[in-house]
Amino acid sequence: MLTQNGLGYKIPNKVAAKQGPAFLQKQRNGSVAYTQGVAAEQQACDWLEQDGWTVLLRRARTHRGEIDIVASKAAVLCFVEVKKRRSIEEALVSLQPAQQRRLFRAAECLLQKHPYWQYEEMRFDLFVFDDAGRMERLENVIRQM
């Protein structure tokens, strides 16, 4: 016998009983967060393109991590992380040192994979969005390159 969870997926009743309502609520919240994150990434891409940047890659996955957006403008290659949180303040503190290291390593992998990316400057920017739709952009948030 199958039960439909909150996301529309059918799962066995035994699994649904073990997971319970708390699991299903967390699963629903995760789906909402994912959707909001994808929308925030699209807003960041739109902003970059309107500002004259060329988006080279989105959701660039490597074995060392994922970069949300890779963009270029003139002599600058930019690795962009996008954060969507309830408040701008929450988003600003959400880029922890461990994630910064992962982003840096993922960028190194992408540079090895794309040796023709020759730019005078490379940097990491952070776009943060809150529930009210406000956006802030911080340039050069990781200074290891």
GROMACS .gro file of C-alpha atoms in nm:
model
  145
    1MET     CA    1   0.000   0.000   0.000
    2LEU     CA    2   0.131   0.349  -0.090
    3THR     CA    3   0.076   0.684   0.078
    4GLN     CA    4   0.127   1.022  -0.089
    5ASN     CA    5   0.367   1.246   0.102
    6GLY     CA    6   0.342   1.626   0.111
    7LEU     CA    7   0.542   1.663  -0.210
    8GLY     CA    8   0.321   1.436  -0.418
    9TYR     CA    9   0.554   1.136  -0.409
   10LYS     CA   10   0.409   0.796  -0.330
   11ILE     CA   11   0.593   0.614  -0.055
   12PRO     CA   12   0.522   0.283   0.121
   13ASN     CA   13   0.293   0.313   0.427
   14LYS     CA   14   0.562   0.155   0.647
   15VAL     CA   15   0.806   0.429   0.549
   16ALA     CA   16   0.546   0.704   0.596
   17ALA     CA   17   0.464   0.572   0.943
   18LYS     CA   18   0.832   0.567   1.043
   19GLN     CA   19   0.902   0.912   0.904
   20GLY     CA   20   0.599   1.078   1.056
   21PRO     CA   21   0.468   1.431   1.014
   22ALA     CA   22   0.790   1.601   1.129
   23PHE     CA   23   0.987   1.433   0.850
   24LEU     CA   24   0.725   1.522   0.590
   25GLN     CA   25   0.721   1.886   0.707
   26LYS     CA   26   1.100   1.903   0.685
   27GLN     CA   27   1.084   1.748   0.337
   28ARG     CA   28   0.824   2.007   0.232
   29ASN     CA   29   1.035   2.291   0.375
   30GLY     CA   30   1.341   2.159   0.191
   31SER     CA   31   1.150   2.164  -0.135
   32VAL     CA   32   1.039   2.523  -0.074
   33ALA     CA   33   1.396   2.627   0.014
   34TYR     CA   34   1.527   2.462  -0.302
   35THR     CA   35   1.270   2.641  -0.519
   36GLN     CA   36   1.345   2.975  -0.353
   37GLY     CA   37   1.718   2.917  -0.397
   38VAL     CA   38   1.680   2.848  -0.768
   39ALA     CA   39   1.468   3.164  -0.804
   40ALA     CA   40   1.734   3.368  -0.621
   41GLU     CA   41   2.003   3.228  -0.853
   42GLN     CA   42   1.794   3.334  -1.153
   43GLN     CA   43   1.757   3.686  -1.007
   44ALA     CA   44   2.134   3.703  -0.958
   45CYS     CA   45   2.193   3.591  -1.320
   46ASP     CA   46   1.944   3.850  -1.444
   47TRP     CA   47   2.118   4.124  -1.243
   48LEU     CA   48   2.463   4.019  -1.369
   49GLU     CA   49   2.349   4.015  -1.732
   50GLN     CA   50   2.183   4.357  -1.697
   51ASP     CA   51   2.512   4.485  -1.555
   52GLY     CA   52   2.704   4.361  -1.859
   53TRP     CA   53   2.833   4.028  -1.728
   54THR     CA   54   2.829   3.710  -1.934
   55VAL     CA   55   2.708   3.406  -1.741
   56LEU     CA   56   2.942   3.121  -1.837
   57LEU     CA   57   2.805   2.846  -1.611
   58ARG     CA   58   2.522   2.787  -1.367
   59ARG     CA   59   2.531   2.524  -1.094
   60ALA     CA   60   2.879   2.418  -1.196
   61ARG     CA   61   2.943   2.089  -1.018
   62THR     CA   62   3.287   1.947  -0.953
   63HIS     CA   63   3.405   1.665  -0.729
   64ARG     CA   64   3.513   1.937  -0.482
   65GLY     CA   65   3.185   2.130  -0.465
   66GLU     CA   66   2.942   2.342  -0.662
   67ILE     CA   67   2.961   2.703  -0.778
   68ASP     CA   68   2.620   2.865  -0.825
   69ILE     CA   69   2.724   3.099  -1.107
   70VAL     CA   70   3.043   3.163  -1.303
   71ALA     CA   71   3.040   3.494  -1.492
   72SER     CA   72   3.285   3.715  -1.677
   73LYS     CA   73   3.307   4.082  -1.764
   74ALA     CA   74   3.606   4.237  -1.941
   75ALA     CA   75   3.915   4.100  -1.763
   76VAL     CA   76   3.730   3.965  -1.456
   77LEU     CA   77   3.617   3.608  -1.389
   78CYS     CA   78   3.370   3.589  -1.104
   79PHE     CA   79   3.258   3.286  -0.905
   80VAL     CA   80   2.923   3.373  -0.749
   81GLU     CA   81   2.758   3.219  -0.444
   82VAL     CA   82   2.388   3.296  -0.393
   83LYS     CA   83   2.221   3.280  -0.052
   84LYS     CA   84   1.849   3.315   0.021
   85ARG     CA   85   1.747   3.350   0.384
   86ARG     CA   86   1.471   3.511   0.591
   87SER     CA   87   1.682   3.821   0.644
   88ILE     CA   88   1.984   3.980   0.479
   89GLU     CA   89   2.174   3.947   0.808
   90GLU     CA   90   2.108   3.572   0.818
   91ALA     CA   91   2.225   3.537   0.460
   92LEU     CA   92   2.541   3.738   0.522
   93VAL     CA   93   2.660   3.509   0.800
   94SER     CA   94   2.565   3.188   0.619
   95LEU     CA   95   2.888   3.165   0.417
   96GLN     CA   96   3.098   2.978   0.673
   97PRO     CA   97   3.476   2.913   0.643
   98ALA     CA   98   3.425   2.545   0.551
   99GLN     CA   99   3.198   2.643   0.264
  100GLN     CA  100   3.444   2.911   0.155
  101ARG     CA  101   3.715   2.644   0.131
  102ARG     CA  102   3.480   2.420  -0.071
  103LEU     CA  103   3.401   2.706  -0.309
  104PHE     CA  104   3.770   2.784  -0.353
  105ARG     CA  105   3.851   2.420  -0.428
  106ALA     CA  106   3.559   2.393  -0.670
  107ALA     CA  107   3.684   2.706  -0.848
  108GLU     CA  108   4.031   2.550  -0.877
  109CYS     CA  109   3.874   2.243  -1.040
  110LEU     CA  110   3.679   2.458  -1.285
  111LEU     CA  111   3.994   2.651  -1.377
  112GLN     CA  112   4.172   2.323  -1.450
  113LYS     CA  113   3.877   2.203  -1.657
  114HIS     CA  114   3.862   2.531  -1.854
  115PRO     CA  115   4.228   2.630  -1.917
  116TYR     CA  116   4.117   2.885  -2.178
  117TRP     CA  117   3.966   3.097  -1.900
  118GLN     CA  118   4.247   3.354  -1.885
  119TYR     CA  119   4.152   3.662  -1.683
  120GLU     CA  120   4.352   3.933  -1.511
  121GLU     CA  121   4.133   3.915  -1.202
  122MET     CA  122   3.939   3.632  -1.040
  123ARG     CA  123   3.714   3.682  -0.744
  124PHE     CA  124   3.426   3.542  -0.542
  125ASP     CA  125   3.111   3.750  -0.505
  126LEU     CA  126   2.814   3.684  -0.280
  127PHE     CA  127   2.455   3.769  -0.364
  128VAL     CA  128   2.218   3.760  -0.067
  129PHE     CA  129   1.839   3.776  -0.082
  130ASP     CA  130   1.581   3.801   0.194
  131ASP     CA  131   1.212   3.713   0.212
  132ALA     CA  132   1.114   4.074   0.138
  133GLY     CA  133   1.291   4.051  -0.199
  134ARG     CA  134   1.586   4.272  -0.104
  135MET     CA  135   1.922   4.189  -0.256
  136GLU     CA  136   2.276   4.277  -0.160
  137ARG     CA  137   2.590   4.199  -0.352
  138LEU     CA  138   2.928   4.172  -0.185
  139GLU     CA  139   3.234   4.163  -0.406
  140ASN     CA  140   3.551   3.967  -0.339
  141VAL     CA  141   3.427   3.784  -0.028
  142ILE     CA  142   3.694   3.511  -0.040
  143ARG     CA  143   4.046   3.649  -0.072
  144GLN     CA  144   4.263   3.343  -0.139
  145MET     CA  145   4.315   3.376  -0.516
   0.00000   0.00000   0.00000
